[in-house]
Amino acid sequence: MSDDQRDQTPAAPVPAAPGPEPEPIHFFGTTWLRHDGGYALRRAAAAFVSLTLAVVSAFLLRFAYEGMEIGNVGPFLSISVVVLFAIASSIAFAKTWESFSRRPAPSSDEAALKGLKAIGFIGSLIAYFIRCFFEAPGEDLRRAEYERAMAEFARRRSSRTGNPAARRPKRKK
């Protein structure tokens, strides 16, 4: 076997560390755990992209509003559309920000708010942008869950004392 052939053989897979696996976050994977693998660059990129998308979306909404003005739809409809987007954006911001710190209850009304959050997408983008300054969005929640799972794993693992079949029977008094 030549040296070239030996260099091309795949390396043996590295066994995973025992214990629970961290849950990946969109755009960050599991780099949030140790802040490695370009974590800071990913956070900066996520903040930049979300702010850029929010600004572009605001301009598109502005053009749509100007189109309504050109169409002469009337002041009531124009004001109603602006108020609708403002309320939807504020609700989307609040719900998105809340989702970074706690998981929604299974019976919650999150499914009913999907349409409202889609209308207020600018609020969700702004929440994502602001959260990227502190951490990866959802990192705190996943870190707490991961640490809880690791503590539970360590507790279960430490209670094992060996082979129960090899123990001596208890003496009767």
Backbone as ProteinMPNN parsed JSONL, in Angstrom:
{"seq_chain_A": "MSDDQRDQTPAAPVPAAPGPEPEPIHFFGTTWLRHDGGYALRRAAAAFVSLTLAVVSAFLLRFAYEGMEIGNVGPFLSISVVVLFAIASSIAFAKTWESFSRRPAPSSDEAALKGLKAIGFIGSLIAYFIRCFFEAPGEDLRRAEYERAMAEFARRRSSRTGNPAARRPKRKK", "coords_chain_A": {"N_chain_A": [[0.851, -1.167, 0.0], [0.641, 2.169, -0.897], [1.897, 5.418, 0.216], [0.102, 7.398, -0.501], [-2.329, 6.059, -0.648], [-2.697, 5.292, 1.998], [-3.055, 7.748, 3.216], [-5.558, 8.466, 2.338], [-7.394, 6.889, 3.557], [-10.306, 6.662, 5.508], [-10.592, 8.253, 8.67], [-11.062, 6.798, 11.89], [-14.277, 7.029, 13.339], [-14.895, 9.478, 15.805], [-15.869, 8.693, 19.017], [-18.895, 9.812, 20.484], [-19.278, 11.972, 23.29], [-20.37, 10.677, 26.405], [-23.724, 11.068, 27.496], [-26.385, 13.55, 27.402], [-27.211, 15.095, 24.261], [-26.592, 18.388, 23.006], [-29.181, 20.62, 21.973], [-29.546, 21.733, 18.675], [-29.436, 25.107, 17.348], [-31.112, 27.128, 14.972], [-29.104, 28.321, 12.333], [-26.901, 28.373, 14.01], [-26.247, 25.893, 14.936], [-24.668, 23.649, 17.105], [-22.799, 25.329, 18.092], [-23.241, 27.199, 20.012], [-22.866, 26.113, 22.467], [-20.135, 25.935, 23.321], [-19.244, 28.278, 22.33], [-17.726, 28.24, 19.957], [-16.355, 27.569, 16.668], [-16.869, 29.736, 14.902], [-18.843, 31.19, 16.191], [-19.217, 33.884, 17.147], [-19.012, 35.309, 14.761], [-21.182, 34.242, 13.387], [-23.269, 35.169, 15.0], [-23.014, 37.942, 14.602], [-23.491, 38.053, 11.845], [-26.122, 37.058, 11.748], [-27.456, 39.078, 13.152], [-26.973, 41.273, 11.468], [-28.196, 40.443, 9.051], [-30.872, 40.098, 9.869], [-31.541, 42.73, 10.639], [-31.175, 44.045, 8.196], [-33.123, 42.766, 6.617], [-35.398, 43.635, 8.018], [-35.332, 46.402, 7.569], [-35.52, 46.522, 4.753], [-38.025, 45.345, 4.49], [-39.611, 47.236, 5.787], [-39.354, 49.367, 3.985], [-40.653, 48.222, 1.796], [-43.245, 48.025, 2.816], [-43.749, 50.714, 3.093], [-43.778, 51.499, 0.402], [-46.048, 50.106, -0.388], [-47.973, 51.432, 1.129], [-47.807, 53.954, -0.051], [-48.761, 53.257, -2.535], [-51.398, 52.744, -1.9], [-52.17, 55.315, -1.254], [-51.894, 56.544, -3.749], [-53.837, 55.161, -5.08], [-56.0, 56.266, -3.914], [-57.654, 55.37, -1.699], [-58.796, 56.275, 0.585], [-58.822, 57.889, 3.816], [-59.558, 56.372, 6.091], [-59.119, 53.607, 5.525], [-56.378, 53.674, 4.958], [-55.253, 54.494, 7.405], [-56.175, 52.41, 8.972], [-54.75, 50.214, 7.94], [-52.108, 50.906, 8.607], [-52.275, 50.936, 11.416], [-53.003, 48.269, 11.844], [-50.679, 46.887, 10.966], [-48.853, 47.933, 12.811], [-49.829, 47.014, 15.294], [-49.79, 44.248, 14.849], [-47.035, 43.878, 14.445], [-46.014, 44.607, 16.951], [-47.134, 42.627, 18.595], [-46.01, 40.363, 17.411], [-43.305, 40.88, 17.935], [-43.292, 40.737, 20.774], [-44.136, 38.056, 21.217], [-42.149, 36.626, 19.861], [-39.858, 37.418, 21.263], [-40.517, 36.367, 23.746], [-40.475, 33.671, 23.147], [-37.792, 33.101, 23.092], [-37.021, 32.725, 25.687], [-38.671, 30.885, 26.952], [-40.396, 27.805, 26.405], [-43.327, 27.33, 24.434], [-46.465, 26.386, 25.868], [-48.001, 23.186, 25.355], [-50.754, 23.375, 24.873], [-51.131, 25.957, 24.161], [-51.982, 29.079, 22.49], [-50.389, 29.443, 20.266], [-50.46, 28.473, 17.647], [-52.71, 29.707, 16.661], [-51.836, 32.288, 16.503], [-50.064, 32.391, 14.409], [-50.678, 33.505, 11.867], [-51.003, 36.195, 12.529], [-48.433, 36.735, 13.457], [-47.098, 36.407, 11.074], [-48.014, 38.565, 9.601], [-46.992, 40.629, 11.14], [-44.213, 40.476, 10.715], [-41.99, 42.151, 10.76], [-41.66, 42.925, 13.39], [-40.838, 40.479, 14.522], [-38.379, 40.154, 13.222], [-36.959, 42.336, 14.236], [-36.879, 41.658, 16.94], [-35.274, 39.396, 16.789], [-32.926, 40.577, 15.833], [-32.194, 42.281, 18.002], [-31.859, 40.401, 20.043], [-29.625, 39.021, 19.182], [-27.503, 40.588, 19.99], [-27.029, 39.925, 22.62], [-26.962, 37.105, 22.919], [-27.087, 33.979, 21.127], [-30.219, 33.637, 19.581], [-32.445, 32.091, 21.691], [-30.519, 30.709, 23.052], [-30.094, 30.869, 25.852], [-32.314, 29.522, 26.938], [-31.967, 26.928, 25.845], [-29.463, 26.322, 26.908], [-30.0, 26.209, 29.665], [-31.775, 24.021, 29.676], [-30.047, 22.044, 28.705], [-28.025, 21.974, 30.681], [-29.575, 21.133, 32.83], [-30.31, 18.608, 31.918], [-27.768, 17.418, 31.782], [-27.057, 17.444, 34.51], [-29.013, 15.731, 35.507], [-28.31, 13.418, 34.121], [-25.75, 12.968, 35.204], [-26.48, 12.527, 37.859], [-28.038, 10.195, 37.66], [-26.095, 8.503, 36.65], [-24.149, 8.434, 38.658], [-25.384, 7.053, 40.671], [-25.161, 4.417, 40.158], [-23.625, 1.517, 41.213], [-22.198, -0.655, 40.415], [-22.233, -4.148, 39.458], [-25.266, -5.536, 40.185], [-25.807, -8.217, 40.551], [-23.528, -9.294, 41.551], [-23.395, -8.621, 44.161], [-23.302, -9.233, 47.662], [-25.632, -11.246, 49.453], [-28.024, -9.824, 51.729], [-27.553, -9.95, 55.241], [-29.455, -11.763, 57.601], [-30.984, -10.662, 60.571]], "CA_chain_A": [[0.0, 0.0, 0.0], [1.488, 3.354, -0.99], [1.597, 6.464, 1.187], [-1.091, 8.115, -0.934], [-3.504, 5.267, -0.3], [-2.866, 5.335, 3.447], [-3.553, 9.064, 3.601], [-6.935, 8.627, 1.929], [-8.298, 6.042, 4.323], [-11.053, 7.487, 6.45], [-10.233, 8.101, 10.076], [-12.105, 6.165, 12.702], [-15.15, 8.058, 13.91], [-14.653, 9.785, 17.206], [-17.096, 8.41, 19.763], [-19.5, 10.96, 21.14], [-19.177, 11.983, 24.745], [-21.597, 10.138, 26.995], [-24.629, 12.055, 28.051], [-27.337, 14.139, 26.461], [-26.684, 15.94, 23.193], [-27.213, 19.717, 22.997], [-30.129, 20.855, 20.887], [-29.017, 22.768, 17.777], [-30.211, 26.316, 17.095], [-31.023, 27.521, 13.56], [-27.972, 29.154, 11.931], [-25.798, 28.275, 14.957], [-25.949, 24.494, 15.24], [-24.35, 23.491, 18.529], [-21.662, 26.196, 18.438], [-23.614, 28.011, 21.166], [-22.481, 25.439, 23.702], [-18.783, 26.337, 23.717], [-18.943, 29.519, 21.605], [-16.637, 27.952, 19.03], [-16.806, 27.336, 15.298], [-17.386, 30.95, 14.282], [-20.062, 31.595, 16.892], [-19.339, 35.343, 17.164], [-19.274, 35.733, 13.387], [-22.565, 33.856, 13.078], [-24.163, 36.105, 15.692], [-22.946, 39.226, 13.9], [-24.158, 37.881, 10.553], [-27.564, 36.932, 11.994], [-27.947, 40.408, 13.51], [-26.932, 42.112, 10.269], [-29.202, 39.987, 8.089], [-32.224, 40.379, 10.37], [-31.77, 44.168, 10.544], [-31.31, 44.374, 6.777], [-34.448, 42.312, 6.182], [-36.409, 44.495, 8.633], [-35.308, 47.693, 6.872], [-36.071, 46.302, 3.404], [-39.463, 45.098, 4.65], [-40.249, 48.518, 6.102], [-39.447, 50.113, 2.73], [-41.707, 47.613, 0.98], [-44.528, 48.442, 3.383], [-43.9, 52.132, 2.755], [-44.215, 51.561, -1.002], [-47.439, 49.641, -0.428], [-48.794, 52.526, 1.657], [-47.857, 54.985, -1.095], [-49.665, 52.738, -3.567], [-52.775, 52.967, -1.436], [-52.42, 56.751, -1.385], [-52.091, 56.826, -5.176], [-55.133, 54.573, -5.419], [-57.018, 57.098, -3.28], [-58.584, 54.478, -1.019], [-59.429, 56.992, 1.671], [-58.011, 57.948, 5.04], [-59.894, 55.323, 7.057], [-58.421, 52.375, 5.165], [-54.937, 53.911, 5.094], [-54.933, 54.492, 8.836], [-56.432, 51.053, 9.476], [-53.645, 49.341, 7.541], [-50.937, 51.274, 9.414], [-52.532, 50.47, 12.788], [-52.948, 46.807, 11.813], [-49.276, 46.455, 10.918], [-48.193, 48.314, 14.059], [-50.272, 46.085, 16.345], [-49.275, 42.909, 14.517], [-45.593, 43.878, 14.676], [-45.727, 44.615, 18.389], [-47.465, 41.298, 19.115], [-44.994, 39.429, 16.904], [-42.088, 41.145, 18.698], [-43.455, 40.205, 22.13], [-44.184, 36.588, 21.187], [-40.835, 36.125, 19.458], [-38.959, 37.642, 22.393], [-40.915, 35.417, 24.778], [-40.095, 32.317, 22.73], [-36.367, 32.917, 23.34], [-36.766, 32.414, 27.091], [-39.469, 29.747, 27.425], [-41.088, 27.056, 25.355], [-44.771, 27.488, 24.575], [-47.204, 25.244, 26.4], [-48.606, 22.427, 24.244], [-52.131, 23.787, 24.618], [-51.179, 27.412, 24.008], [-52.601, 29.586, 21.273], [-49.332, 29.82, 19.323], [-50.894, 28.149, 16.281], [-53.682, 30.719, 16.252], [-51.134, 33.548, 16.278], [-49.12, 32.297, 13.285], [-51.039, 34.485, 10.85], [-50.702, 37.525, 13.056], [-46.979, 36.88, 13.462], [-46.657, 36.551, 9.688], [-48.293, 39.947, 9.207], [-46.074, 41.483, 11.895], [-42.88, 39.882, 10.595], [-40.948, 43.136, 11.07], [-41.433, 42.814, 14.83], [-40.036, 39.281, 14.774], [-37.015, 40.42, 12.747], [-36.32, 43.262, 15.177], [-36.584, 40.889, 18.159], [-34.119, 38.556, 16.465], [-31.776, 41.47, 15.76], [-31.81, 42.727, 19.356], [-31.401, 39.25, 20.827], [-28.279, 38.636, 18.717], [-26.496, 41.351, 20.723], [-26.789, 39.293, 23.918], [-26.666, 35.681, 22.752], [-27.824, 33.398, 20.011], [-31.628, 33.577, 19.978], [-32.837, 30.823, 22.288], [-29.374, 30.049, 23.686], [-30.279, 30.78, 27.301], [-33.283, 28.451, 27.186], [-31.363, 25.631, 25.531], [-28.371, 26.081, 27.849], [-30.614, 25.769, 30.924], [-32.273, 22.659, 29.476], [-28.896, 21.148, 28.553], [-27.396, 21.812, 31.996], [-30.491, 20.319, 33.632], [-30.189, 17.234, 31.421], [-26.448, 16.918, 32.188], [-27.119, 17.175, 35.943], [-29.827, 14.527, 35.663], [-27.499, 12.315, 33.63], [-24.698, 12.717, 36.195], [-27.118, 11.957, 39.049], [-28.375, 8.796, 37.364], [-24.857, 7.759, 36.425], [-23.412, 8.259, 39.906], [-26.088, 6.15, 41.583], [-24.812, 3.039, 39.808], [-22.49, 1.088, 42.034], [-21.605, -1.889, 39.922], [-23.109, -5.237, 39.048], [-26.107, -5.928, 41.321], [-25.776, -9.666, 40.724], [-22.301, -9.662, 42.263], [-23.488, -8.191, 45.558], [-23.588, -10.284, 48.657], [-26.999, -11.15, 50.003], [-28.096, -9.164, 53.048], [-27.622, -10.879, 56.382], [-30.681, -11.67, 58.404], [-30.675, -10.413, 61.977]], "C_chain_A": [[0.897, 1.231, 0.0], [1.063, 4.381, 0.058], [0.334, 7.226, 0.806], [-2.359, 7.37, -0.544], [-3.745, 5.296, 1.197], [-3.435, 6.671, 3.899], [-5.03, 9.236, 3.279], [-7.897, 7.734, 2.696], [-9.021, 6.896, 5.343], [-10.608, 7.197, 7.88], [-11.394, 7.456, 10.815], [-12.978, 7.249, 13.314], [-14.868, 8.237, 15.4], [-15.941, 9.513, 17.974], [-17.596, 9.663, 20.457], [-19.346, 10.835, 22.647], [-20.479, 11.43, 25.324], [-22.459, 11.267, 27.559], [-25.545, 12.632, 26.991], [-26.642, 15.035, 25.438], [-27.344, 17.313, 23.276], [-28.117, 19.883, 21.792], [-29.594, 21.961, 19.976], [-29.991, 23.938, 17.627], [-30.035, 26.658, 15.615], [-29.892, 28.518, 13.368], [-26.759, 29.015, 12.854], [-25.389, 26.837, 15.231], [-25.747, 24.323, 16.738], [-23.143, 24.341, 18.922], [-21.968, 27.058, 19.648], [-23.124, 27.396, 22.468], [-21.115, 25.906, 24.198], [-18.34, 27.641, 23.064], [-17.738, 29.344, 20.697], [-17.203, 27.835, 17.62], [-17.415, 28.564, 14.645], [-18.65, 31.465, 14.914], [-20.26, 33.111, 16.842], [-19.646, 35.871, 15.767], [-20.703, 35.388, 12.98], [-23.562, 34.792, 13.752], [-24.185, 37.447, 14.998], [-23.679, 39.143, 12.562], [-25.672, 37.784, 10.735], [-28.164, 38.285, 12.353], [-28.014, 41.306, 12.281], [-28.031, 41.73, 9.286], [-30.608, 40.308, 8.587], [-32.529, 41.872, 10.326], [-31.959, 44.589, 9.088], [-32.682, 43.966, 6.256], [-35.558, 43.184, 6.768], [-36.478, 45.841, 7.914], [-35.906, 47.553, 5.47], [-37.578, 46.087, 3.491], [-40.208, 46.385, 4.972], [-40.376, 49.376, 4.844], [-40.539, 49.542, 1.826], [-43.093, 47.988, 1.502], [-44.799, 49.917, 3.086], [-44.367, 52.289, 1.31], [-45.664, 51.099, -1.142], [-48.384, 50.725, 0.075], [-48.917, 53.645, 0.62], [-48.764, 54.541, -2.245], [-51.119, 52.914, -3.179], [-53.128, 54.45, -1.529], [-52.667, 57.13, -2.842], [-53.45, 56.301, -5.625], [-56.292, 55.311, -4.788], [-58.099, 56.253, -2.598], [-59.281, 55.147, 0.161], [-58.617, 56.919, 2.943], [-58.316, 56.821, 6.03], [-59.134, 54.036, 6.77], [-56.91, 52.53, 5.322], [-54.512, 53.846, 6.56], [-55.136, 53.101, 9.419], [-55.285, 50.104, 9.138], [-52.404, 49.632, 8.375], [-51.1, 50.769, 10.842], [-52.454, 48.949, 12.853], [-51.499, 46.314, 11.813], [-48.537, 46.807, 12.2], [-48.559, 47.345, 15.184], [-49.719, 44.686, 16.085], [-47.77, 42.833, 14.763], [-45.256, 43.863, 16.161], [-46.057, 43.263, 19.022], [-46.425, 40.278, 18.661], [-43.675, 39.626, 17.649], [-42.177, 40.507, 20.082], [-43.438, 38.679, 22.146], [-42.842, 35.989, 20.791], [-39.851, 36.265, 20.601], [-39.244, 36.645, 23.516], [-40.473, 33.999, 24.433], [-38.605, 32.051, 22.938], [-36.09, 32.472, 24.767], [-37.613, 31.269, 27.639], [-40.153, 29.086, 26.245], [-42.596, 27.248, 25.536], [-45.408, 26.213, 25.113], [-47.86, 24.503, 25.23], [-50.022, 22.883, 23.902], [-52.248, 25.294, 24.394], [-51.777, 27.8, 22.656], [-51.565, 30.037, 20.246], [-49.75, 29.548, 17.879], [-51.887, 29.191, 15.769], [-53.008, 32.048, 15.926], [-50.167, 33.507, 15.103], [-49.427, 33.316, 12.195], [-50.721, 35.897, 11.278], [-49.204, 37.779, 13.098], [-46.433, 37.003, 12.05], [-46.906, 37.972, 9.182], [-47.301, 40.891, 9.895], [-44.648, 40.979, 11.86], [-41.762, 40.865, 10.923], [-40.647, 43.106, 12.56], [-40.597, 41.607, 15.191], [-38.592, 39.488, 14.349], [-36.271, 41.351, 13.711], [-35.994, 42.543, 16.483], [-35.363, 40.005, 17.945], [-32.843, 39.391, 16.431], [-31.293, 41.868, 17.157], [-31.252, 41.567, 20.163], [-29.989, 38.808, 20.434], [-27.186, 39.441, 19.407], [-26.117, 40.67, 22.035], [-26.312, 37.855, 23.788], [-27.326, 35.215, 21.467], [-29.28, 33.283, 20.446], [-32.026, 32.184, 20.457], [-31.708, 30.114, 23.015], [-29.581, 29.862, 25.182], [-31.227, 29.647, 27.67], [-32.654, 27.083, 26.947], [-30.205, 25.304, 26.468], [-28.92, 25.592, 29.196], [-31.129, 24.339, 30.8], [-31.121, 21.659, 29.388], [-28.214, 20.914, 29.9], [-28.261, 20.969, 32.925], [-30.387, 18.855, 33.218], [-28.843, 16.624, 31.817], [-26.433, 16.595, 33.681], [-27.921, 15.905, 36.216], [-29.044, 13.289, 35.219], [-26.413, 11.956, 34.645], [-25.284, 12.084, 37.457], [-27.475, 10.492, 38.823], [-27.122, 7.946, 37.247], [-24.121, 7.479, 37.734], [-24.111, 7.295, 40.858], [-25.79, 4.688, 41.269], [-23.561, 2.647, 40.584], [-21.885, -0.222, 41.572], [-22.659, -2.909, 39.54], [-23.964, -5.671, 40.24], [-26.096, -7.436, 41.564], [-24.556, -10.104, 41.529], [-22.346, -9.263, 43.744], [-23.76, -9.38, 46.465], [-25.025, -10.133, 49.135], [-26.95, -10.498, 51.389], [-28.223, -10.22, 54.135], [-28.903, -10.654, 57.148], [-30.279, -11.494, 59.86], [-31.538, -11.209, 62.9]], "O_chain_A": [[1.818, 1.325, 0.812], [0.022, 4.243, 0.7], [-0.422, 7.654, 1.679], [-3.351, 7.986, -0.153], [-4.898, 5.322, 1.629], [-4.208, 6.727, 4.855], [-5.694, 10.074, 3.89], [-9.108, 7.822, 2.493], [-8.414, 7.762, 5.974], [-10.295, 6.063, 8.243], [-12.551, 7.562, 10.409], [-12.469, 8.278, 13.759], [-14.637, 7.277, 16.136], [-16.994, 10.046, 17.623], [-16.811, 10.47, 20.953], [-19.292, 9.735, 23.198], [-21.559, 11.687, 24.794], [-21.952, 12.283, 28.035], [-25.484, 12.245, 25.824], [-25.615, 15.649, 25.726], [-28.532, 17.404, 23.584], [-27.844, 19.346, 20.718], [-29.224, 23.028, 20.467], [-31.204, 23.777, 17.762], [-28.945, 26.5, 15.064], [-29.742, 29.453, 14.154], [-25.68, 29.497, 12.508], [-24.282, 26.594, 15.713], [-26.554, 24.791, 17.541], [-22.531, 24.106, 19.964], [-21.048, 27.6, 20.26], [-22.984, 28.098, 23.469], [-20.962, 26.237, 25.374], [-17.195, 28.062, 23.225], [-16.841, 30.187, 20.666], [-18.407, 27.988, 17.416], [-18.389, 28.443, 13.902], [-19.456, 32.114, 14.247], [-21.355, 33.577, 16.528], [-20.457, 36.784, 15.614], [-21.358, 36.173, 12.295], [-24.574, 35.166, 13.158], [-25.25, 38.037, 14.819], [-24.406, 40.066, 12.193], [-26.426, 38.367, 9.955], [-29.265, 38.609, 11.908], [-28.998, 42.017, 12.078], [-28.718, 42.599, 8.749], [-31.451, 40.747, 7.805], [-33.655, 42.255, 10.01], [-32.825, 45.413, 8.793], [-33.33, 44.728, 5.539], [-36.554, 43.448, 6.094], [-37.568, 46.361, 7.677], [-36.713, 48.384, 5.055], [-38.326, 46.592, 2.654], [-41.317, 46.6, 4.482], [-41.393, 50.043, 4.653], [-41.263, 50.291, 1.17], [-44.007, 48.24, 0.717], [-45.942, 50.314, 2.856], [-45.242, 53.105, 1.019], [-46.418, 51.656, -1.94], [-49.466, 50.918, -0.479], [-49.993, 54.213, 0.434], [-49.452, 55.362, -2.852], [-51.969, 53.198, -4.023], [-54.265, 54.798, -1.85], [-53.545, 57.941, -3.137], [-54.126, 56.919, -6.447], [-57.45, 55.019, -5.088], [-59.29, 56.396, -2.876], [-60.265, 54.617, 0.677], [-57.819, 56.001, 3.132], [-57.416, 56.365, 6.735], [-58.565, 53.437, 7.682], [-56.239, 51.603, 5.776], [-53.515, 53.206, 6.896], [-54.357, 52.661, 10.264], [-54.894, 49.282, 9.967], [-51.719, 48.705, 8.807], [-50.154, 50.228, 11.417], [-51.904, 48.396, 13.805], [-51.146, 45.419, 12.581], [-47.672, 46.046, 12.634], [-47.689, 46.909, 15.939], [-49.237, 44.023, 17.003], [-47.282, 41.811, 15.245], [-44.319, 43.185, 16.582], [-45.328, 42.803, 19.9], [-46.008, 39.425, 19.444], [-42.995, 38.65, 17.964], [-41.252, 39.82, 20.514], [-42.79, 38.077, 23.002], [-42.44, 34.957, 21.327], [-39.09, 35.339, 20.883], [-38.322, 36.142, 24.158], [-40.134, 33.216, 25.32], [-38.189, 30.893, 22.959], [-35.034, 31.901, 25.038], [-37.296, 30.734, 28.7], [-40.445, 29.719, 25.231], [-43.083, 27.319, 26.664], [-44.942, 25.106, 24.844], [-48.231, 25.12, 24.231], [-50.439, 22.781, 22.748], [-53.349, 25.844, 24.435], [-52.036, 26.952, 21.803], [-51.842, 30.925, 19.44], [-49.418, 30.326, 16.985], [-51.899, 29.515, 14.582], [-53.547, 32.846, 15.16], [-49.506, 34.508, 14.827], [-48.506, 33.93, 11.655], [-50.229, 36.702, 10.488], [-48.746, 38.886, 12.815], [-45.402, 37.644, 11.846], [-46.102, 38.515, 8.425], [-46.829, 41.848, 9.281], [-43.942, 41.045, 12.867], [-40.681, 40.44, 11.329], [-39.49, 43.247, 12.956], [-39.738, 41.687, 16.068], [-37.675, 39.045, 15.04], [-35.082, 41.161, 13.965], [-34.944, 42.79, 17.076], [-34.515, 39.886, 18.83], [-31.804, 38.968, 16.938], [-30.098, 41.791, 17.446], [-30.274, 41.732, 20.891], [-29.247, 38.282, 21.264], [-26.033, 39.011, 19.408], [-24.991, 40.827, 22.508], [-25.372, 37.439, 24.465], [-28.036, 35.973, 20.807], [-29.55, 32.871, 21.574], [-31.947, 31.215, 19.702], [-31.912, 29.021, 23.544], [-29.273, 28.798, 25.719], [-30.966, 28.898, 28.611], [-32.8, 26.18, 27.771], [-29.984, 24.137, 26.791], [-28.369, 24.669, 29.794], [-30.945, 23.531, 31.711], [-31.208, 20.558, 29.931], [-27.861, 19.78, 30.226], [-27.743, 20.18, 33.716], [-30.377, 17.964, 34.068], [-28.778, 15.441, 32.153], [-25.86, 15.583, 34.084], [-27.541, 15.097, 37.064], [-29.109, 12.241, 35.862], [-26.18, 10.778, 34.916], [-24.664, 11.207, 38.059], [-27.243, 9.649, 39.69], [-27.097, 6.8, 37.696], [-23.536, 6.409, 37.9], [-23.472, 6.77, 41.77], [-26.141, 3.809, 42.056], [-22.568, 3.374, 40.598], [-21.114, -0.833, 42.313], [-23.825, -2.575, 39.328], [-23.408, -6.143, 41.232], [-26.355, -7.879, 42.683], [-24.563, -11.181, 42.125], [-21.409, -9.552, 44.488], [-24.363, -10.378, 46.071], [-25.558, -9.025, 49.207], [-25.962, -10.613, 52.114], [-28.902, -11.234, 53.974], [-29.371, -9.529, 57.319], [-29.326, -12.122, 60.322], [-31.397, -11.108, 64.119]]}, "name": "protein", "num_of_chains": 1, "seq": "MSDDQRDQTPAAPVPAAPGPEPEPIHFFGTTWLRHDGGYALRRAAAAFVSLTLAVVSAFLLRFAYEGMEIGNVGPFLSISVVVLFAIASSIAFAKTWESFSRRPAPSSDEAALKGLKAIGFIGSLIAYFIRCFFEAPGEDLRRAEYERAMAEFARRRSSRTGNPAARRPKRKK"}
